[in-house]
Amino acid sequence: MQQLDIRGVRMFVAVADMLSFRRAAEQLHVAQPWLSVQIRRLEEQLGFRFVDRDRNRIVTLTPEGRAFLPAARAYVRAAEDAAAAAQAINRRARTILRVGAPDFSADIPERGRLIDDFTARHPDIEVEVVNAWSMVLREQLRAGTLDVALTIGGTPAQPACEATRLGRYRWALLVRDEPRWPMAELPLAALAGIGVAVFRRNINPPLYDGLVRELSRLGIGVVTLTEASIPGLHHQLERSPVPVMVGEWHGLERPLPPGMRVVRLTPPMPTFDLCLERRRGDDRPAVAAFWAAAAGAAPARVDKKAVSSRA
């Protein structure tokens, strides 16, 4: 026997509930003659009659129809449950936006404004932030496990992806609050002969290479951070008097631990970008909406090779 047509089974259940072809047709929003044809076809397929109609058009279920009705109801419910599950899966896939971002970037004002404004304007889209270093985020973006990625520093050229810049930043120093650091700003060259602590190269090679190249040119020694998270930066300064290189936003969004302060570094010095990246041509509704929100606040589009060369 060929598979039952769910439409015919649903029509039989409606007729059985209403005991009326007219009322069943009205409930299903179909023409009554067409409903009768579909019921007759299903009876022919199964080999027995479902309903009888007397001269007064009064509808009654046959014994076979009564026996078949519980299974027919279950068949319709199962089809409705399957359709609802598929809709829920599609709805969830459309409305969850997986945004990759380094954890420390939560303190960058532009990043916070972008996500807050987007979620306020699109309450139907759930933003899920996935934390990792920029290099890992780019790999996850290429693999399709992220929808978009907020990345820091130089961006290696990736033909399959595109980027837009959200902001450009200077470096700053996280120092102990003591007499040797009375100033609010300091030229980078003034650190000659003084070591500074920086993140490990494997975290972000392009950003590291650009920074360390300039530090070396100025005779500034480099100490490698044991841990590059925000608590790790603070712990480093608690254990050692060597100042720590941080982004200029450090300490703006959350209080610094007691005994620490930030000294801004003045130009000329290397700068670095916060970029939003996506797979080229990815115009799914949630991705396109987030990209448009970022572009509205972004100062300029960034060519991948140009970003790479700045690092």
PDB file of C-alpha atoms in Angstrom, residues 97-300:
ATOM      1  CA  LEU A  97      23.487  34.966  15.690  1.00  0.00           C
ATOM      2  CA  ARG A  98      26.823  33.518  16.804  1.00  0.00           C
ATOM      3  CA  VAL A  99      29.251  36.409  17.260  1.00  0.00           C
ATOM      4  CA  GLY A 100      32.889  35.591  17.957  1.00  0.00           C
ATOM      5  CA  ALA A 101      34.925  38.070  20.020  1.00  0.00           C
ATOM      6  CA  PRO A 102      38.034  38.101  22.235  1.00  0.00           C
ATOM      7  CA  ASP A 103      36.879  38.211  25.851  1.00  0.00           C
ATOM      8  CA  PHE A 104      38.853  41.369  26.673  1.00  0.00           C
ATOM      9  CA  SER A 105      37.130  43.216  23.815  1.00  0.00           C
ATOM     10  CA  ALA A 106      34.022  43.431  25.995  1.00  0.00           C
ATOM     11  CA  ASP A 107      35.601  46.603  27.409  1.00  0.00           C
ATOM     12  CA  ILE A 108      35.840  48.307  23.999  1.00  0.00           C
ATOM     13  CA  PRO A 109      33.013  50.890  23.896  1.00  0.00           C
ATOM     14  CA  GLU A 110      32.291  50.398  20.165  1.00  0.00           C
ATOM     15  CA  ARG A 111      31.820  46.670  20.607  1.00  0.00           C
ATOM     16  CA  GLY A 112      29.431  47.133  23.517  1.00  0.00           C
ATOM     17  CA  ARG A 113      27.388  49.778  21.712  1.00  0.00           C
ATOM     18  CA  LEU A 114      27.107  47.661  18.572  1.00  0.00           C
ATOM     19  CA  ILE A 115      25.790  44.584  20.389  1.00  0.00           C
ATOM     20  CA  ASP A 116      23.529  46.563  22.739  1.00  0.00           C
ATOM     21  CA  ASP A 117      21.999  48.624  19.916  1.00  0.00           C
ATOM     22  CA  PHE A 118      21.544  45.542  17.729  1.00  0.00           C
ATOM     23  CA  THR A 119      19.774  43.501  20.403  1.00  0.00           C
ATOM     24  CA  ALA A 120      17.534  46.486  21.220  1.00  0.00           C
ATOM     25  CA  ARG A 121      16.530  46.904  17.569  1.00  0.00           C
ATOM     26  CA  HIS A 122      16.206  43.177  16.836  1.00  0.00           C
ATOM     27  CA  PRO A 123      14.688  41.518  19.920  1.00  0.00           C
ATOM     28  CA  ASP A 124      13.747  38.516  17.764  1.00  0.00           C
ATOM     29  CA  ILE A 125      17.431  37.740  17.114  1.00  0.00           C
ATOM     30  CA  GLU A 126      19.345  36.135  19.970  1.00  0.00           C
ATOM     31  CA  VAL A 127      23.018  37.109  20.039  1.00  0.00           C
ATOM     32  CA  GLU A 128      25.372  34.440  21.354  1.00  0.00           C
ATOM     33  CA  VAL A 129      28.921  35.733  21.979  1.00  0.00           C
ATOM     34  CA  VAL A 130      31.665  33.112  21.631  1.00  0.00           C
ATOM     35  CA  ASN A 131      34.995  34.084  23.209  1.00  0.00           C
ATOM     36  CA  ALA A 132      38.364  33.150  21.708  1.00  0.00           C
ATOM     37  CA  TRP A 133      41.513  34.840  20.390  1.00  0.00           C
ATOM     38  CA  SER A 134      41.220  36.540  17.005  1.00  0.00           C
ATOM     39  CA  MET A 135      43.176  33.864  15.118  1.00  0.00           C
ATOM     40  CA  VAL A 136      40.906  31.118  16.450  1.00  0.00           C
ATOM     41  CA  LEU A 137      37.821  33.177  15.673  1.00  0.00           C
ATOM     42  CA  ARG A 138      38.873  33.500  12.032  1.00  0.00           C
ATOM     43  CA  GLU A 139      39.299  29.736  11.776  1.00  0.00           C
ATOM     44  CA  GLN A 140      35.834  29.206  13.291  1.00  0.00           C
ATOM     45  CA  LEU A 141      34.367  31.778  10.911  1.00  0.00           C
ATOM     46  CA  ARG A 142      35.847  30.019   7.891  1.00  0.00           C
ATOM     47  CA  ALA A 143      34.591  26.662   9.228  1.00  0.00           C
ATOM     48  CA  GLY A 144      31.055  28.042   9.584  1.00  0.00           C
ATOM     49  CA  THR A 145      30.754  27.590  13.358  1.00  0.00           C
ATOM     50  CA  LEU A 146      30.511  31.392  13.740  1.00  0.00           C
ATOM     51  CA  ASP A 147      28.289  33.781  11.798  1.00  0.00           C
ATOM     52  CA  VAL A 148      30.441  36.880  12.284  1.00  0.00           C
ATOM     53  CA  ALA A 149      33.622  37.643  14.231  1.00  0.00           C
ATOM     54  CA  LEU A 150      34.899  40.734  16.006  1.00  0.00           C
ATOM     55  CA  THR A 151      38.675  40.648  15.659  1.00  0.00           C
ATOM     56  CA  ILE A 152      41.585  42.721  16.881  1.00  0.00           C
ATOM     57  CA  GLY A 153      44.658  43.900  14.987  1.00  0.00           C
ATOM     58  CA  GLY A 154      45.992  42.858  11.608  1.00  0.00           C
ATOM     59  CA  THR A 155      43.853  40.560   9.517  1.00  0.00           C
ATOM     60  CA  PRO A 156      45.544  38.050   7.187  1.00  0.00           C
ATOM     61  CA  ALA A 157      44.135  38.175   3.663  1.00  0.00           C
ATOM     62  CA  GLN A 158      41.263  35.670   3.305  1.00  0.00           C
ATOM     63  CA  PRO A 159      39.541  35.710  -0.084  1.00  0.00           C
ATOM     64  CA  ALA A 160      36.480  33.983   1.373  1.00  0.00           C
ATOM     65  CA  CYS A 161      35.905  36.717   3.990  1.00  0.00           C
ATOM     66  CA  GLU A 162      35.400  40.453   4.172  1.00  0.00           C
ATOM     67  CA  ALA A 163      35.847  42.972   6.985  1.00  0.00           C
ATOM     68  CA  THR A 164      34.629  46.369   8.099  1.00  0.00           C
ATOM     69  CA  ARG A 165      36.493  48.465  10.658  1.00  0.00           C
ATOM     70  CA  LEU A 166      34.625  49.569  13.779  1.00  0.00           C
ATOM     71  CA  GLY A 167      37.421  51.552  15.393  1.00  0.00           C
ATOM     72  CA  ARG A 168      41.145  52.267  15.448  1.00  0.00           C
ATOM     73  CA  TYR A 169      43.011  52.419  18.757  1.00  0.00           C
ATOM     74  CA  ARG A 170      46.280  53.336  20.401  1.00  0.00           C
ATOM     75  CA  TRP A 171      48.231  51.398  22.956  1.00  0.00           C
ATOM     76  CA  ALA A 172      48.422  52.353  26.638  1.00  0.00           C
ATOM     77  CA  LEU A 173      50.374  51.221  29.684  1.00  0.00           C
ATOM     78  CA  LEU A 174      48.913  49.532  32.742  1.00  0.00           C
ATOM     79  CA  VAL A 175      51.212  50.667  35.572  1.00  0.00           C
ATOM     80  CA  ARG A 176      51.400  50.627  39.328  1.00  0.00           C
ATOM     81  CA  ASP A 177      50.044  53.812  40.872  1.00  0.00           C
ATOM     82  CA  GLU A 178      53.354  55.054  42.238  1.00  0.00           C
ATOM     83  CA  PRO A 179      55.568  58.171  41.928  1.00  0.00           C
ATOM     84  CA  ARG A 180      57.533  56.872  38.927  1.00  0.00           C
ATOM     85  CA  TRP A 181      54.340  57.116  36.825  1.00  0.00           C
ATOM     86  CA  PRO A 182      52.873  60.561  37.658  1.00  0.00           C
ATOM     87  CA  MET A 183      51.921  61.434  34.079  1.00  0.00           C
ATOM     88  CA  ALA A 184      48.582  60.863  32.309  1.00  0.00           C
ATOM     89  CA  GLU A 185      50.247  60.443  28.889  1.00  0.00           C
ATOM     90  CA  LEU A 186      53.671  59.345  27.744  1.00  0.00           C
ATOM     91  CA  PRO A 187      55.466  59.150  24.372  1.00  0.00           C
ATOM     92  CA  LEU A 188      56.301  55.590  23.412  1.00  0.00           C
ATOM     93  CA  ALA A 189      59.950  56.577  22.914  1.00  0.00           C
ATOM     94  CA  ALA A 190      60.184  57.508  26.616  1.00  0.00           C
ATOM     95  CA  LEU A 191      60.072  53.797  27.426  1.00  0.00           C
ATOM     96  CA  ALA A 192      63.524  53.210  25.889  1.00  0.00           C
ATOM     97  CA  GLY A 193      65.545  51.110  28.310  1.00  0.00           C
ATOM     98  CA  ILE A 194      62.372  50.101  30.174  1.00  0.00           C
ATOM     99  CA  GLY A 195      60.848  46.706  29.591  1.00  0.00           C
ATOM    100  CA  VAL A 196      57.136  46.213  28.924  1.00  0.00           C
ATOM    101  CA  ALA A 197      55.002  43.091  29.171  1.00  0.00           C
ATOM    102  CA  VAL A 198      53.099  42.009  26.035  1.00  0.00           C
ATOM    103  CA  PHE A 199      50.949  39.032  25.028  1.00  0.00           C
ATOM    104  CA  ARG A 200      52.421  35.911  23.443  1.00  0.00           C
ATOM    105  CA  ARG A 201      52.933  35.901  19.682  1.00  0.00           C
ATOM    106  CA  ASN A 202      50.728  32.857  19.052  1.00  0.00           C
ATOM    107  CA  ILE A 203      47.685  34.788  20.296  1.00  0.00           C
ATOM    108  CA  ASN A 204      47.802  37.229  17.368  1.00  0.00           C
ATOM    109  CA  PRO A 205      50.982  37.041  15.235  1.00  0.00           C
ATOM    110  CA  PRO A 206      50.305  40.073  12.962  1.00  0.00           C
ATOM    111  CA  LEU A 207      49.451  42.338  15.892  1.00  0.00           C
ATOM    112  CA  TYR A 208      52.389  41.067  17.944  1.00  0.00           C
ATOM    113  CA  ASP A 209      54.889  41.475  15.107  1.00  0.00           C
ATOM    114  CA  GLY A 210      53.876  45.065  14.399  1.00  0.00           C
ATOM    115  CA  LEU A 211      54.041  46.052  18.055  1.00  0.00           C
ATOM    116  CA  VAL A 212      57.300  44.294  18.932  1.00  0.00           C
ATOM    117  CA  ARG A 213      58.987  45.580  15.776  1.00  0.00           C
ATOM    118  CA  GLU A 214      58.326  49.162  16.889  1.00  0.00           C
ATOM    119  CA  LEU A 215      59.316  48.456  20.491  1.00  0.00           C
ATOM    120  CA  SER A 216      62.598  46.920  19.357  1.00  0.00           C
ATOM    121  CA  ARG A 217      63.323  49.870  17.077  1.00  0.00           C
ATOM    122  CA  LEU A 218      63.018  52.179  20.077  1.00  0.00           C
ATOM    123  CA  GLY A 219      65.149  49.974  22.328  1.00  0.00           C
ATOM    124  CA  ILE A 220      62.238  48.858  24.497  1.00  0.00           C
ATOM    125  CA  GLY A 221      62.605  45.348  25.899  1.00  0.00           C
ATOM    126  CA  VAL A 222      59.742  42.873  25.915  1.00  0.00           C
ATOM    127  CA  VAL A 223      58.580  40.563  28.703  1.00  0.00           C
ATOM    128  CA  THR A 224      56.047  37.886  27.733  1.00  0.00           C
ATOM    129  CA  LEU A 225      52.792  37.759  29.672  1.00  0.00           C
ATOM    130  CA  THR A 226      51.989  34.429  31.294  1.00  0.00           C
ATOM    131  CA  GLU A 227      48.259  35.004  30.776  1.00  0.00           C
ATOM    132  CA  ALA A 228      46.715  37.600  28.457  1.00  0.00           C
ATOM    133  CA  SER A 229      43.216  37.749  29.973  1.00  0.00           C
ATOM    134  CA  ILE A 230      42.187  40.846  31.914  1.00  0.00           C
ATOM    135  CA  PRO A 231      42.722  39.122  35.290  1.00  0.00           C
ATOM    136  CA  GLY A 232      46.052  37.855  33.916  1.00  0.00           C
ATOM    137  CA  LEU A 233      47.191  41.403  33.077  1.00  0.00           C
ATOM    138  CA  HIS A 234      46.382  42.574  36.583  1.00  0.00           C
ATOM    139  CA  HIS A 235      48.051  39.571  38.161  1.00  0.00           C
ATOM    140  CA  GLN A 236      51.194  40.231  36.102  1.00  0.00           C
ATOM    141  CA  LEU A 237      51.440  43.789  37.439  1.00  0.00           C
ATOM    142  CA  GLU A 238      50.863  42.606  40.996  1.00  0.00           C
ATOM    143  CA  ARG A 239      53.861  40.264  40.675  1.00  0.00           C
ATOM    144  CA  SER A 240      56.163  42.537  38.693  1.00  0.00           C
ATOM    145  CA  PRO A 241      56.781  46.307  38.399  1.00  0.00           C
ATOM    146  CA  VAL A 242      57.135  45.987  34.609  1.00  0.00           C
ATOM    147  CA  PRO A 243      54.286  47.960  32.915  1.00  0.00           C
ATOM    148  CA  VAL A 244      51.851  46.027  30.735  1.00  0.00           C
ATOM    149  CA  MET A 245      50.807  47.010  27.208  1.00  0.00           C
ATOM    150  CA  VAL A 246      47.005  47.337  27.012  1.00  0.00           C
ATOM    151  CA  GLY A 247      44.439  48.956  24.747  1.00  0.00           C
ATOM    152  CA  GLU A 248      43.664  52.612  25.386  1.00  0.00           C
ATOM    153  CA  TRP A 249      40.150  51.691  26.551  1.00  0.00           C
ATOM    154  CA  HIS A 250      41.496  49.641  29.471  1.00  0.00           C
ATOM    155  CA  GLY A 251      39.926  50.731  32.743  1.00  0.00           C
ATOM    156  CA  LEU A 252      37.109  52.741  31.122  1.00  0.00           C
ATOM    157  CA  GLU A 253      34.353  50.133  31.350  1.00  0.00           C
ATOM    158  CA  ARG A 254      35.291  48.456  34.627  1.00  0.00           C
ATOM    159  CA  PRO A 255      37.229  49.690  37.698  1.00  0.00           C
ATOM    160  CA  LEU A 256      40.919  48.881  37.923  1.00  0.00           C
ATOM    161  CA  PRO A 257      42.229  47.015  40.971  1.00  0.00           C
ATOM    162  CA  PRO A 258      43.518  49.287  43.741  1.00  0.00           C
ATOM    163  CA  GLY A 259      47.033  50.533  43.146  1.00  0.00           C
ATOM    164  CA  MET A 260      46.846  50.442  39.337  1.00  0.00           C
ATOM    165  CA  ARG A 261      46.312  53.109  36.705  1.00  0.00           C
ATOM    166  CA  VAL A 262      46.506  53.531  32.933  1.00  0.00           C
ATOM    167  CA  VAL A 263      48.951  55.861  31.176  1.00  0.00           C
ATOM    168  CA  ARG A 264      48.024  56.726  27.584  1.00  0.00           C
ATOM    169  CA  LEU A 265      50.749  56.471  24.954  1.00  0.00           C
ATOM    170  CA  THR A 266      50.898  59.368  22.494  1.00  0.00           C
ATOM    171  CA  PRO A 267      51.686  59.198  18.762  1.00  0.00           C
ATOM    172  CA  PRO A 268      53.676  58.424  16.744  1.00  0.00           C
ATOM    173  CA  MET A 269      53.120  54.748  17.504  1.00  0.00           C
ATOM    174  CA  PRO A 270      51.495  51.654  15.952  1.00  0.00           C
ATOM    175  CA  THR A 271      47.718  51.556  15.962  1.00  0.00           C
ATOM    176  CA  PHE A 272      45.380  48.586  15.652  1.00  0.00           C
ATOM    177  CA  ASP A 273      41.800  48.017  14.589  1.00  0.00           C
ATOM    178  CA  LEU A 274      38.640  46.395  15.858  1.00  0.00           C
ATOM    179  CA  CYS A 275      37.078  44.759  12.789  1.00  0.00           C
ATOM    180  CA  LEU A 276      33.906  42.861  12.077  1.00  0.00           C
ATOM    181  CA  GLU A 277      34.391  39.932   9.696  1.00  0.00           C
ATOM    182  CA  ARG A 278      31.965  37.659   7.871  1.00  0.00           C
ATOM    183  CA  ARG A 279      32.091  35.133   5.071  1.00  0.00           C
ATOM    184  CA  ARG A 280      31.902  36.967   1.766  1.00  0.00           C
ATOM    185  CA  GLY A 281      28.378  36.987   0.328  1.00  0.00           C
ATOM    186  CA  ASP A 282      26.740  35.748   3.553  1.00  0.00           C
ATOM    187  CA  ASP A 283      23.432  37.629   3.342  1.00  0.00           C
ATOM    188  CA  ARG A 284      21.350  35.552   5.733  1.00  0.00           C
ATOM    189  CA  PRO A 285      18.895  37.906   7.471  1.00  0.00           C
ATOM    190  CA  ALA A 286      20.541  37.972  10.919  1.00  0.00           C
ATOM    191  CA  VAL A 287      24.058  38.302   9.497  1.00  0.00           C
ATOM    192  CA  ALA A 288      22.991  41.011   7.045  1.00  0.00           C
ATOM    193  CA  ALA A 289      21.227  42.939   9.813  1.00  0.00           C
ATOM    194  CA  PHE A 290      24.269  42.814  12.105  1.00  0.00           C
ATOM    195  CA  TRP A 291      26.585  43.772   9.248  1.00  0.00           C
ATOM    196  CA  ALA A 292      24.370  46.735   8.371  1.00  0.00           C
ATOM    197  CA  ALA A 293      24.317  47.854  12.007  1.00  0.00           C
ATOM    198  CA  ALA A 294      28.117  47.726  12.126  1.00  0.00           C
ATOM    199  CA  ALA A 295      28.507  49.497   8.784  1.00  0.00           C
ATOM    200  CA  GLY A 296      26.310  52.310  10.048  1.00  0.00           C
ATOM    201  CA  ALA A 297      28.812  53.014  12.820  1.00  0.00           C
ATOM    202  CA  ALA A 298      31.978  51.986  10.982  1.00  0.00           C
ATOM    203  CA  PRO A 299      34.385  54.713   9.799  1.00  0.00           C
ATOM    204  CA  ALA A 300      35.563  52.819   6.720  1.00  0.00           C
TER     205      ALA A 300
END
